[in-house]
mmCIF file of C-alpha atoms and ligand atoms in Angstrom:
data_model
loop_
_atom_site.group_PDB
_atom_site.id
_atom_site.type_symbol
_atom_site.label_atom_id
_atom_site.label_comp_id
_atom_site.label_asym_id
_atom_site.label_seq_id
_atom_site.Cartn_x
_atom_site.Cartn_y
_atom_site.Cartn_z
ATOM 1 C CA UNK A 24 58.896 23.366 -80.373
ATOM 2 C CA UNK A 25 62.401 21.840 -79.950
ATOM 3 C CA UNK A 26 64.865 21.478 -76.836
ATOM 4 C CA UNK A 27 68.238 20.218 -76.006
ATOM 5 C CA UNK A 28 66.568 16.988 -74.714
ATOM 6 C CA UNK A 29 64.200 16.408 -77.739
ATOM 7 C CA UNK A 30 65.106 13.111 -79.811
ATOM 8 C CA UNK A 31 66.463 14.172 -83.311
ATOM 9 C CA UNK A 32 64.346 11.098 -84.289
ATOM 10 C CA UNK A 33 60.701 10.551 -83.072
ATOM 11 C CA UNK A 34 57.770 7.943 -84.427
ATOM 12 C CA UNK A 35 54.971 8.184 -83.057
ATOM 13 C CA UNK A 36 52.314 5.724 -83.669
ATOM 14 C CA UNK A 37 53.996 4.885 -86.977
ATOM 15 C CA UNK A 38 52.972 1.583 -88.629
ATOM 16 C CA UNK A 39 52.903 -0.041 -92.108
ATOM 17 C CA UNK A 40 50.434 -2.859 -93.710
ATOM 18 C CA UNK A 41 50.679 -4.212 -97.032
ATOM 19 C CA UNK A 42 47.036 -5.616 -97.815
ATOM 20 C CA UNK A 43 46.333 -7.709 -95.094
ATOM 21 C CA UNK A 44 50.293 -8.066 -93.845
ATOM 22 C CA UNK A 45 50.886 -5.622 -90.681
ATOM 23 C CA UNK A 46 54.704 -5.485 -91.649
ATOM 24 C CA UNK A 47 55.202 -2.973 -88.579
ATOM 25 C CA UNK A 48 52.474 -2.434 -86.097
ATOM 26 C CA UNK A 49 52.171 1.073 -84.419
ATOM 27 C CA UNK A 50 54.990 1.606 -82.413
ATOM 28 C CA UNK A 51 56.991 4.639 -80.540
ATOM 29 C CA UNK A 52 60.725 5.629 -80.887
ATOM 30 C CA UNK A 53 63.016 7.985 -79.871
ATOM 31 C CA UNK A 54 66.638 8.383 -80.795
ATOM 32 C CA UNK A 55 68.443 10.905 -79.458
ATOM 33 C CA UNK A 56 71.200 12.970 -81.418
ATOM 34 C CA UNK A 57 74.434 10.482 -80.800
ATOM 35 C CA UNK A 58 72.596 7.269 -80.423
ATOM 36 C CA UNK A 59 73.629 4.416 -82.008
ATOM 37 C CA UNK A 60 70.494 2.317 -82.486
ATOM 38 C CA UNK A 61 70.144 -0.900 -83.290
ATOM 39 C CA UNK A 62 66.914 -2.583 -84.771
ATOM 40 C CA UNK A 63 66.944 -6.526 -83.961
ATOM 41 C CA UNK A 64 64.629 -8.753 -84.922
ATOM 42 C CA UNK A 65 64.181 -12.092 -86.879
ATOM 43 C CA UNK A 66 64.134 -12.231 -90.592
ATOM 44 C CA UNK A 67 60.683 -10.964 -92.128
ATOM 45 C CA UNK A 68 59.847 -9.220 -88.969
ATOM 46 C CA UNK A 69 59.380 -5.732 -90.588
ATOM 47 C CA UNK A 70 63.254 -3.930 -89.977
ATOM 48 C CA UNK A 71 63.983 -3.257 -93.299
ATOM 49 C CA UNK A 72 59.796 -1.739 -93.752
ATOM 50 C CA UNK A 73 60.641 0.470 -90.628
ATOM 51 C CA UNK A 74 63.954 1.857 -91.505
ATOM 52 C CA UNK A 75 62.660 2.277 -95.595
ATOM 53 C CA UNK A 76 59.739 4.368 -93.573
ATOM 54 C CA UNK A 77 62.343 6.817 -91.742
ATOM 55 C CA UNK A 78 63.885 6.828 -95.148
ATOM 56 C CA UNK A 79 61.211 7.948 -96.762
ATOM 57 C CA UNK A 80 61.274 5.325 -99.349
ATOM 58 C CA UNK A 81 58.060 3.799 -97.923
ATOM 59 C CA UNK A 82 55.305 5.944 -96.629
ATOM 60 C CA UNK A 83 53.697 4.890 -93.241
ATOM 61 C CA UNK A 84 50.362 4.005 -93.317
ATOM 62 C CA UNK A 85 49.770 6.210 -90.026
ATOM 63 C CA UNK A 86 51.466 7.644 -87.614
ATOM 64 C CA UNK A 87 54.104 10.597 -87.510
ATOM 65 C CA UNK A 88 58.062 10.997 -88.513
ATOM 66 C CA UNK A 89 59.723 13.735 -86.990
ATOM 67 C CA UNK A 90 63.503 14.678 -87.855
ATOM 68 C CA UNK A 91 65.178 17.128 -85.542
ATOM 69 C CA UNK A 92 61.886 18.918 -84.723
ATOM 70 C CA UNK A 93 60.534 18.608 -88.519
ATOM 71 C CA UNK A 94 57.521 16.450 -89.953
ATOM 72 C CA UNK A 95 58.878 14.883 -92.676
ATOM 73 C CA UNK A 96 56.571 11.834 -93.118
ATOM 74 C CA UNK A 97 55.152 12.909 -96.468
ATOM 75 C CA UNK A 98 58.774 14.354 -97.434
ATOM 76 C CA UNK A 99 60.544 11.915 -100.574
ATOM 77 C CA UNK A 100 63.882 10.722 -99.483
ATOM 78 C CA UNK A 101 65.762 13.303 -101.109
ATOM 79 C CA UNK A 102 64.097 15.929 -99.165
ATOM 80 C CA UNK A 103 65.176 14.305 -95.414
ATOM 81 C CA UNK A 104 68.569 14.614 -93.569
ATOM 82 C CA UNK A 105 69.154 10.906 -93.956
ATOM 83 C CA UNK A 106 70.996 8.765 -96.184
ATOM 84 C CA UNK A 107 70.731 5.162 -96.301
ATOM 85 C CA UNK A 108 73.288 1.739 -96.921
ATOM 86 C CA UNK A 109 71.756 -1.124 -98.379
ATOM 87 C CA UNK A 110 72.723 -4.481 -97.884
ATOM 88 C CA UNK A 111 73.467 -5.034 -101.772
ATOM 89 C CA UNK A 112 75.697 -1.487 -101.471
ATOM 90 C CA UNK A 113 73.733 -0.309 -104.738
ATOM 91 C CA UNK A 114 77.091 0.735 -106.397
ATOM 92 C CA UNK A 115 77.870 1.626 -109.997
ATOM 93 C CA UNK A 116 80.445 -0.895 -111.617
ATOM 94 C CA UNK A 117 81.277 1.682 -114.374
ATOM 95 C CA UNK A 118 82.213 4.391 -111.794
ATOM 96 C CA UNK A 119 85.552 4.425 -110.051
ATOM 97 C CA UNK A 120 85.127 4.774 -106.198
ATOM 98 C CA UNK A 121 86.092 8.244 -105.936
ATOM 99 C CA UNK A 122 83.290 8.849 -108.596
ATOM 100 C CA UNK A 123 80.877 6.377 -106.859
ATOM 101 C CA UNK A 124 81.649 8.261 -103.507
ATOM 102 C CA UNK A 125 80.680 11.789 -104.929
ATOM 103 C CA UNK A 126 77.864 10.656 -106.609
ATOM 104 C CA UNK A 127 75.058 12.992 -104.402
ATOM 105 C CA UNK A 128 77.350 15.612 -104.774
ATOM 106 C CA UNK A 129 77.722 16.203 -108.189
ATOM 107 C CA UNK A 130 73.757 15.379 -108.490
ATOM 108 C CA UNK A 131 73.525 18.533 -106.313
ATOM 109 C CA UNK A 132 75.956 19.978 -108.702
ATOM 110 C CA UNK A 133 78.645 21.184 -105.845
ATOM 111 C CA UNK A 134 81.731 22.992 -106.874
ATOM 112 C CA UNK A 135 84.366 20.981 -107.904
ATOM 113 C CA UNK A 136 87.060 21.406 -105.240
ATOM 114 C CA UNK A 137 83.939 20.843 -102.358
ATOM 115 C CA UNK A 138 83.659 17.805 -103.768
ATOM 116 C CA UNK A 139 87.023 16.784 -104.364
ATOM 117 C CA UNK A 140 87.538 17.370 -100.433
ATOM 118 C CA UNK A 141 84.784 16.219 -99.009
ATOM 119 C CA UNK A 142 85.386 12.765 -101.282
ATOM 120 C CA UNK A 143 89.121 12.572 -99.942
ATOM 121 C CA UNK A 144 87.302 13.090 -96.401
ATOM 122 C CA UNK A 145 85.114 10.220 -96.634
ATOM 123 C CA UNK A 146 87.655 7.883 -98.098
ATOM 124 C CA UNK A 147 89.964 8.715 -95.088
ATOM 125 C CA UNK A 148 87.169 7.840 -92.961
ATOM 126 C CA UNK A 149 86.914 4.201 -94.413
ATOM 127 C CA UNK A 150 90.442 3.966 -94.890
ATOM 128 C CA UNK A 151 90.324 3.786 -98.713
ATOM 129 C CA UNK A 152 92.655 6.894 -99.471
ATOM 130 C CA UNK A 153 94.409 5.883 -101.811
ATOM 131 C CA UNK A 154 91.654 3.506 -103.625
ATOM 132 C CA UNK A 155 89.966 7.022 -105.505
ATOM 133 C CA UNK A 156 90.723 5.749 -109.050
ATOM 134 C CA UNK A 157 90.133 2.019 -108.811
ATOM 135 C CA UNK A 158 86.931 0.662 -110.427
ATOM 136 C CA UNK A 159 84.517 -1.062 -108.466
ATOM 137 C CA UNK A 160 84.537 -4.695 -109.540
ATOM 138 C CA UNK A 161 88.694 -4.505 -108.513
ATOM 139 C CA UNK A 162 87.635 -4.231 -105.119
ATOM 140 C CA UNK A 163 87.072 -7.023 -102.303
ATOM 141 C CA UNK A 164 83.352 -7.241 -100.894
ATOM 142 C CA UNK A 165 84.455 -5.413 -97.657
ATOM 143 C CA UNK A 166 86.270 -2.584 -99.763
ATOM 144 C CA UNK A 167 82.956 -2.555 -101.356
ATOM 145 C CA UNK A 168 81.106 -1.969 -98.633
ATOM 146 C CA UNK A 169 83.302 0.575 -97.182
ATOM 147 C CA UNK A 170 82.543 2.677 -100.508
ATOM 148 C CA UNK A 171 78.914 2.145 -99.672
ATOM 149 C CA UNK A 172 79.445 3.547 -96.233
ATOM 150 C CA UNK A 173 82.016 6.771 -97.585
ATOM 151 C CA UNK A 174 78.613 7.409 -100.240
ATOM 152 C CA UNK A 175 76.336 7.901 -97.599
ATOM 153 C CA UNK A 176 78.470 9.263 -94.887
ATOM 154 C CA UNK A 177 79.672 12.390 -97.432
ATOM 155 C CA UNK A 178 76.394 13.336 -97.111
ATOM 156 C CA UNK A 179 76.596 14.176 -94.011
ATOM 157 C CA UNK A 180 73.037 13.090 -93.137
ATOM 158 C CA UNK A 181 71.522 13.700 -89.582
ATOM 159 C CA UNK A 182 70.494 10.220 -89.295
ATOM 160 C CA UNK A 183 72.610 7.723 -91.290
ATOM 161 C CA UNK A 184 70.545 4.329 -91.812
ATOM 162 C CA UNK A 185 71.963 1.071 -92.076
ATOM 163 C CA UNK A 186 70.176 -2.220 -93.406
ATOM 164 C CA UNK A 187 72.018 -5.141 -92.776
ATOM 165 C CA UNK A 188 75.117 -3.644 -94.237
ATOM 166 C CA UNK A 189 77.568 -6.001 -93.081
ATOM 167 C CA UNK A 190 75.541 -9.486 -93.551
ATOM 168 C CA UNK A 191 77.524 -10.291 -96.812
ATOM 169 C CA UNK A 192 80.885 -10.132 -94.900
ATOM 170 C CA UNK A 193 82.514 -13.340 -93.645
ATOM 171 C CA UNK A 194 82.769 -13.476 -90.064
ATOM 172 C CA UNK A 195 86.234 -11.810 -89.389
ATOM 173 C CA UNK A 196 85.838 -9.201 -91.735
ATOM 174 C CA UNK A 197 82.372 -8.518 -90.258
ATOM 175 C CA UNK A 198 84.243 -8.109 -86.438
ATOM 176 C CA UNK A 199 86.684 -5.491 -88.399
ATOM 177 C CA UNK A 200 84.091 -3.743 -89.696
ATOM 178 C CA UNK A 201 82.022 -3.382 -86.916
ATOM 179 C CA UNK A 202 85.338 -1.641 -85.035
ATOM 180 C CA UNK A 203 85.034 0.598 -88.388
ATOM 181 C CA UNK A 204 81.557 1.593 -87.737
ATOM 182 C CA UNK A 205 82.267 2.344 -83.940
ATOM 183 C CA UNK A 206 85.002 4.022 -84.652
ATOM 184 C CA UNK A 207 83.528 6.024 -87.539
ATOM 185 C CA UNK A 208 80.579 6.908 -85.249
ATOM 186 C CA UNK A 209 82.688 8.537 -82.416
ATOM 187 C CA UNK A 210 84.835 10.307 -84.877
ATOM 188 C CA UNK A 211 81.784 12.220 -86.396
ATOM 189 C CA UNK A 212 79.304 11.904 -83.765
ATOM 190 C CA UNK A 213 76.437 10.807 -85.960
ATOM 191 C CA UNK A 214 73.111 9.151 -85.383
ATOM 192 C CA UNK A 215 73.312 6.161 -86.653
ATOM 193 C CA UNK A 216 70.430 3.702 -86.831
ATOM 194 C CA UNK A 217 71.812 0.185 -88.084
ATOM 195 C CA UNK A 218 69.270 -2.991 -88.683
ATOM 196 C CA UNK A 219 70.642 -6.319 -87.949
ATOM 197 C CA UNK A 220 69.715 -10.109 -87.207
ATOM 198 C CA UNK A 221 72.118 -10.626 -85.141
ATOM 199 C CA UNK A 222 72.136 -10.107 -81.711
ATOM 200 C CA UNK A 223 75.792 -10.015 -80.815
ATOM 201 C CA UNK A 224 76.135 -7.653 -83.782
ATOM 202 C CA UNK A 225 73.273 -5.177 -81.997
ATOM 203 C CA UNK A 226 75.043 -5.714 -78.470
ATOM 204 C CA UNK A 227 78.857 -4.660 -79.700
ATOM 205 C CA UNK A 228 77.607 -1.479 -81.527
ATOM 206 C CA UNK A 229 74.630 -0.192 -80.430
ATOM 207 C CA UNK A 230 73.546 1.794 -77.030
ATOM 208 C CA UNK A 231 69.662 2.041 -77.611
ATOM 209 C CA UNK A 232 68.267 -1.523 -78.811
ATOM 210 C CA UNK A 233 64.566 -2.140 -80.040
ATOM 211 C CA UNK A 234 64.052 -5.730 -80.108
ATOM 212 C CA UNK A 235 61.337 -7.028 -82.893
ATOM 213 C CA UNK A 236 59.136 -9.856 -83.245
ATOM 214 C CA UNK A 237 56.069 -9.968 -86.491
ATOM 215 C CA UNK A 238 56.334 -6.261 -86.392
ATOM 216 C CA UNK A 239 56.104 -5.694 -82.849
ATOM 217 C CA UNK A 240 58.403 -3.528 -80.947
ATOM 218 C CA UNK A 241 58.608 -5.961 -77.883
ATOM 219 C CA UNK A 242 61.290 -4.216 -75.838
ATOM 220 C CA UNK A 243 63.678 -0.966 -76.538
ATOM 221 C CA UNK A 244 66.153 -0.097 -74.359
ATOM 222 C CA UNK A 245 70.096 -0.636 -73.575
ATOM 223 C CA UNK A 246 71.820 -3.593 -74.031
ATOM 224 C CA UNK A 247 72.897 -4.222 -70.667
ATOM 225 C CA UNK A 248 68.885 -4.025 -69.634
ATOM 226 C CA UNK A 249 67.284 -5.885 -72.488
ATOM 227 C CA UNK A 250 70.147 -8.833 -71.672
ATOM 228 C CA UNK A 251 69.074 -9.015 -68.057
ATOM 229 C CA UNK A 252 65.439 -7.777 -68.394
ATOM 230 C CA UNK A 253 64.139 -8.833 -71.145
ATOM 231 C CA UNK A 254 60.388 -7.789 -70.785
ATOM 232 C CA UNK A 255 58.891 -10.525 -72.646
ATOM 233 C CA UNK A 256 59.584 -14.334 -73.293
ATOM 234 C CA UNK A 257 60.799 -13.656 -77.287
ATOM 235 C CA UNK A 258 63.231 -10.930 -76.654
ATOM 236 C CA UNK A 259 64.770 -13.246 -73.420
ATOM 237 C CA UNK A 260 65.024 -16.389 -75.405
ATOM 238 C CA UNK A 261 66.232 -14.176 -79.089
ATOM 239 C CA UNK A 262 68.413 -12.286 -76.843
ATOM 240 C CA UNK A 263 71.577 -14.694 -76.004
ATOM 241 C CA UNK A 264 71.533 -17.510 -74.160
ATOM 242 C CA UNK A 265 69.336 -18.342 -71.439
ATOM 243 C CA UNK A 266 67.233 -20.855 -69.271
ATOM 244 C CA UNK A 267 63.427 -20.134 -69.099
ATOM 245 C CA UNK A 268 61.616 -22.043 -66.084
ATOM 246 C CA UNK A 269 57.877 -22.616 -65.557
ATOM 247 C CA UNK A 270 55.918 -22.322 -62.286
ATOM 248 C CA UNK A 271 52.970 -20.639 -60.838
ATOM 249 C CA UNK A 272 52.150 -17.131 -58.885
ATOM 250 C CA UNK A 273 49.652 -17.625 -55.985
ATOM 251 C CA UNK A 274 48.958 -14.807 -54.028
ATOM 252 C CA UNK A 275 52.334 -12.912 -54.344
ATOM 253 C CA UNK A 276 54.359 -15.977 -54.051
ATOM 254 C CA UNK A 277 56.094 -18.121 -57.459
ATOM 255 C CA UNK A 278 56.589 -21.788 -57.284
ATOM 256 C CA UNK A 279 58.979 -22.898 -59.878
ATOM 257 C CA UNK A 280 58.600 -26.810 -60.836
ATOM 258 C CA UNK A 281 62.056 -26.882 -60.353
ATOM 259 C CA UNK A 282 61.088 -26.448 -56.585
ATOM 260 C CA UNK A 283 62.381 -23.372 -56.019
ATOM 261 C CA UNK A 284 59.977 -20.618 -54.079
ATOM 262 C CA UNK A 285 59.939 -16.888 -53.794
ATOM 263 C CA UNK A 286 58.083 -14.018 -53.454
ATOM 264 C CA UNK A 287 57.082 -12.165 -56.683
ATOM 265 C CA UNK A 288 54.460 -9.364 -56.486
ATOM 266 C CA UNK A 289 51.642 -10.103 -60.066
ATOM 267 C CA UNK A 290 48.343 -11.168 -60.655
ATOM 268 C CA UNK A 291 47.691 -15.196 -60.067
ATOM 269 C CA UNK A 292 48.627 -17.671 -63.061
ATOM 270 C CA UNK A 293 51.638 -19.674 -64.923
ATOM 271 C CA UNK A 294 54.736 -17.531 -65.222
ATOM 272 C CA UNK A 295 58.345 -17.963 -66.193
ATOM 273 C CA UNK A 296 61.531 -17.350 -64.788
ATOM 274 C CA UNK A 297 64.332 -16.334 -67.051
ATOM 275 C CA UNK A 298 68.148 -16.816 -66.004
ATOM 276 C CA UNK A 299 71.419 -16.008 -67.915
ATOM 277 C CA UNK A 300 73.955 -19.185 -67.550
ATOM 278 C CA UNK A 301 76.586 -16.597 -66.306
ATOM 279 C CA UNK A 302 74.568 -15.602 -63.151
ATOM 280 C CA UNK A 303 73.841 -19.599 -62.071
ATOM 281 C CA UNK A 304 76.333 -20.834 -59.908
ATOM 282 C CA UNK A 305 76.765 -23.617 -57.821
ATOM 283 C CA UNK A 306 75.427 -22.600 -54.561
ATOM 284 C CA UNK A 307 75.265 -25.140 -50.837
ATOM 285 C CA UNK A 308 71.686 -25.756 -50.302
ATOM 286 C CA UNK A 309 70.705 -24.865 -54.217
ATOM 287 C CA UNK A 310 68.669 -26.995 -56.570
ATOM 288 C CA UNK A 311 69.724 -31.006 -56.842
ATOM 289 C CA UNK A 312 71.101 -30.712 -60.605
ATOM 290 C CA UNK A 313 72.625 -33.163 -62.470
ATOM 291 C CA UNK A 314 75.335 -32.687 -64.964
ATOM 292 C CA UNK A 315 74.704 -33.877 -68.639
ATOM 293 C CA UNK A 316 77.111 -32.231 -70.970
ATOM 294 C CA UNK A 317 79.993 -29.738 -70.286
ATOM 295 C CA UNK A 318 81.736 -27.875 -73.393
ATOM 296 C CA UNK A 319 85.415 -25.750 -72.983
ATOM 297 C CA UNK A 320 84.954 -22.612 -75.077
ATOM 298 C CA UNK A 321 88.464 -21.773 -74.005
ATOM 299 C CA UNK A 322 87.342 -18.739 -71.806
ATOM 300 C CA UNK A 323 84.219 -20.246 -70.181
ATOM 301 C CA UNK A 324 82.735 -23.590 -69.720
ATOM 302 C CA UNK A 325 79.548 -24.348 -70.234
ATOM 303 C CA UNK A 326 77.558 -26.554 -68.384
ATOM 304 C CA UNK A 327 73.844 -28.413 -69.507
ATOM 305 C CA UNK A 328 71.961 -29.399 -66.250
ATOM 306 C CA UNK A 329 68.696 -31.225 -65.496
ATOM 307 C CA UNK A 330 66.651 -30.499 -62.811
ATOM 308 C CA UNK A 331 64.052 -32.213 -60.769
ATOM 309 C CA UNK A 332 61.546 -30.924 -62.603
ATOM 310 C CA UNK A 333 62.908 -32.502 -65.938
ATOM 311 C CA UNK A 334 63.956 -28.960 -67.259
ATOM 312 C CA UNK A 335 67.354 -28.170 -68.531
ATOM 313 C CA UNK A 336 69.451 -25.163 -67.028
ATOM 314 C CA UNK A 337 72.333 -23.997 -68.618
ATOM 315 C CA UNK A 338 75.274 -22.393 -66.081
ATOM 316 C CA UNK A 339 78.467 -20.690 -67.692
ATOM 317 C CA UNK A 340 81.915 -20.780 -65.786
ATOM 318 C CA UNK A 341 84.529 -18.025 -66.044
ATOM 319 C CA UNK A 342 86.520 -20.787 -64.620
ATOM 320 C CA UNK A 343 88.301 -22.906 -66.954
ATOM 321 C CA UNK A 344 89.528 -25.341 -64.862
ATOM 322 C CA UNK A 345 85.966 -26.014 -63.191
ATOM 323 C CA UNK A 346 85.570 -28.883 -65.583
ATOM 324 C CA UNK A 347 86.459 -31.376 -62.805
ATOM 325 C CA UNK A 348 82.792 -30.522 -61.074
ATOM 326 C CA UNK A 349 81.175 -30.936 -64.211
ATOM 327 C CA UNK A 350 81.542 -34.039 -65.570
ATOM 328 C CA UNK A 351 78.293 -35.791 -66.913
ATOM 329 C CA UNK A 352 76.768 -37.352 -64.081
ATOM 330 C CA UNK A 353 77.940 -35.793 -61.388
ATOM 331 C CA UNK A 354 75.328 -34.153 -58.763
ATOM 332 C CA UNK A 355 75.627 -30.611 -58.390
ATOM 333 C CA UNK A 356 73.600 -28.107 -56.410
ATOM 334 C CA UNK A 357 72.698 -24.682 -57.956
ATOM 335 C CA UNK A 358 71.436 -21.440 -57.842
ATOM 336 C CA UNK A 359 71.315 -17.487 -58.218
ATOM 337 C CA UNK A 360 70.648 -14.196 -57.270
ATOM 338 C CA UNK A 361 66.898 -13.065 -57.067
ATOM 339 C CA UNK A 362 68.104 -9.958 -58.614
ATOM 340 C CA UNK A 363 69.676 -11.493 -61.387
ATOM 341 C CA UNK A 364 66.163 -13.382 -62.247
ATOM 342 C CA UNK A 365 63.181 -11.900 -64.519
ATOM 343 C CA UNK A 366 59.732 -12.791 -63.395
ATOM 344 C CA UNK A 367 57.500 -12.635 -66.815
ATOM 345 C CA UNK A 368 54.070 -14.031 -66.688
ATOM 346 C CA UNK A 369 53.463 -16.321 -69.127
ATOM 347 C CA UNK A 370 50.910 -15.797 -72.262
HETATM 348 N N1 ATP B 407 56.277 -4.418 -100.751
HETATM 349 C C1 ATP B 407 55.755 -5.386 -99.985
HETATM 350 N N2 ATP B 407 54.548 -5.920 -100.284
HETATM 351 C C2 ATP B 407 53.993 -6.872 -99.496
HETATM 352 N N3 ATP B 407 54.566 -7.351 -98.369
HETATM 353 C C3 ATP B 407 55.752 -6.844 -98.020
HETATM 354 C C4 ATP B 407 56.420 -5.836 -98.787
HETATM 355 N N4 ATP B 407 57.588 -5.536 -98.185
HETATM 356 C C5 ATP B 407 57.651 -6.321 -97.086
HETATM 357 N N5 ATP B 407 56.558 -7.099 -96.976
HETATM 358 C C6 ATP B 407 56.267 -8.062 -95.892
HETATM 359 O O1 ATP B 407 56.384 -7.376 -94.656
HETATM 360 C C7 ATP B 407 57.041 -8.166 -93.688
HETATM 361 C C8 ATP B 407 58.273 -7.456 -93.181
HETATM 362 O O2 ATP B 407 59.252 -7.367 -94.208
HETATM 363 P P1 ATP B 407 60.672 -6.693 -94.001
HETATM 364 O O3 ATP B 407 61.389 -6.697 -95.283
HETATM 365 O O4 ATP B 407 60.492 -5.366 -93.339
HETATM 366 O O5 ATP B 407 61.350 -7.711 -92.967
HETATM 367 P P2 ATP B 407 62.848 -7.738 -92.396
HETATM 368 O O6 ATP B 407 62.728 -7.774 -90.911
HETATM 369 O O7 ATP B 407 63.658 -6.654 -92.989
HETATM 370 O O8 ATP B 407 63.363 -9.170 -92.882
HETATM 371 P P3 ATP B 407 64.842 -9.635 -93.351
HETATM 372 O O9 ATP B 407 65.648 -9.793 -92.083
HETATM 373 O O10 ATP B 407 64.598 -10.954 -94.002
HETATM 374 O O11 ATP B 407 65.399 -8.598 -94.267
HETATM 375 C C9 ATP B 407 57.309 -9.505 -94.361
HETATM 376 O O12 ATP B 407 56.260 -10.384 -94.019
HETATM 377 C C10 ATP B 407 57.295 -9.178 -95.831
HETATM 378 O O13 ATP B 407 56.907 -10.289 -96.576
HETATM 379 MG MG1 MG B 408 65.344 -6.642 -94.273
#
């Protein structure tokens, strides 16, 4: 049975081993019709094995795929509303890109002026109008990739699947072309699920993260809550930057070696504190810091500090002209929110 509020996409228990290898242990997702997820993880840590799974390119070794209410884990990948970009684009040189674009079409052997359409459609989407009858090699790697992109989207697939598409692209073009995908994404309303190393990438596109660690889902959620609560110590340290403190829980309280003390409800043993640098301030009555290195970015500064306890803290300044507080050496007192901390216990 379907409803309004079931997830187009749904894995249950779905995992993959290769011999001994666990590429991706069992794990649980849901992505609802509109998301735009991003899977981010470190390289080798089983993204490319999980989205070649929803694919159907790769068949789980348990566990269940559902698309929009259907069990398609034993379906081949022609036989799923998905399509898929690879990273290398997969492209044929001897096809112009109006030919490369209408490629599935003319495989499912549409009429002629569907397909002429539907091509101009899909170059319009990637801005490549009026690139139908060039050849493939005459184009620049991020023209490429957009023809890789108008291939898959004229589809129209119910889940479009992206591995790593942009990690060829230089850094600037990379920046345009994420505006492309966004863009592209509100303007058809997909589902798109898009793998990536990179967590700024994940952050600027996506609204449902799954963070992943030697095939682990470790945390899936929002951006905004895996940045400031990340459940475990890999997705706060993989997710941007932070400061990760040790101490101890005793009977509901945590004393940090740092020397700071609060209450913190948990079972007895070591535990960590995480902090983002943009939530430490300096604060009367805080934690005796001192200053060792201060770098302008140009819209923040940020600031290395050692505390007591010989551990570095890191605190970014929206305030440029702070710098005069922050020169190495200088004693500084500082401190943050209890709401803007994250309590994890440590392993
Ligand atoms: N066909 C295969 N046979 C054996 N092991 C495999 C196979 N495919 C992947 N693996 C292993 O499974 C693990 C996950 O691989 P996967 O390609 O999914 O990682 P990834 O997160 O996409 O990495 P990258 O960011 O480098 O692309 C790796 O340890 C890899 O060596
Ligand atoms: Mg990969």
């Amino acid at each position: 049975m379907t409803s309004a509020t079931a997830p187009l996409l749904k894995l249950s228990g779905v995992s993959k081993s290769f011999g001994p290898v666990t590429a991706v242990a069992p794990l649980d997702l849901d992505v609802a019709a509109g998301d735009f997820c991003a899977i981010l993880g470190p390289s080798g840590c089983g993204k490319s094995t999980l989205l070649r799974m929803i694919a159907g390119f790769i068949e789980p070794s348990a566990g269940k795929i559902a698309i929009a209410g259907q069990d398609v884990t034993r379906l081949g990948p022609e036989k799923r509303p998905t399509n898929m970009v690879f990273q290398s684009y997969g492209l044929f040189p001897h096809l112009t890109v109006a030919e490369n674009v209408a490629f599935g079409l003319a495989l499912q052997k549409r009429p002629r002026a569907e397909i002429a359409e539907r091509t101009q459609e899909a170059l319009r989407l990637v801005r490549l109008e009026t690139f139908g009858e060039r050849s493939i090699d005459r184009l620049s790697g991020g023209q490429q990739q957009r023809v890789a992109l108008a291939r898959a989207l004229i589809m129209r697939p119910k889940v479009l699947l992206l591995d790593e598409p942009l990690a060829a692209l230089d850094l600037k073009l990379r920046h345009q072309m994420q505006e492309e995908l966004r863009r592209i994404h509100q303007e058809i309303g997909g589902t798109f699920i898009f793998v990536t190393h990179d967590q700024s990438e994940a952050f600027a596109l996506a609204n449902l993260v799954a963070v992943m660690n030697e095939g682990k889902v470790e945390q899936i959620g929002s951006p905004d809550r895996i940045y400031l609560h990340p459940a475990t110590l890999f997705v706060a340290d993989f997710v941007g930057e932070t400061t990760i403190l040790a101490g101890e829980r005793r009977k509901g309280r945590v004393r940090l070696k740092a020397g700071l003390e609060f209450d913190s409800k948990g079972a007895d043993g070591p535990v960590r504190v995480v902090v983002r640098p943009e939530r430490v301030e300096v604060r009367f009555g805080g934690i005796p810091a001192v200053v060792t290195d201060a770098v302008f970015f140009g819209s923040s500064l940020k600031v290395s500090l050692k505390l007591p306890s010989g551990e570095m803290l890191i605190l970014r300044s929206s305030d440029a002209n702070a710098g005069e507080h922050f020169r190495p050496g200088a004693n500084v007192n500082v401190g943050w929110d209890a709401k803007d901390q994250q309590v994890i216990d440590a392993p």
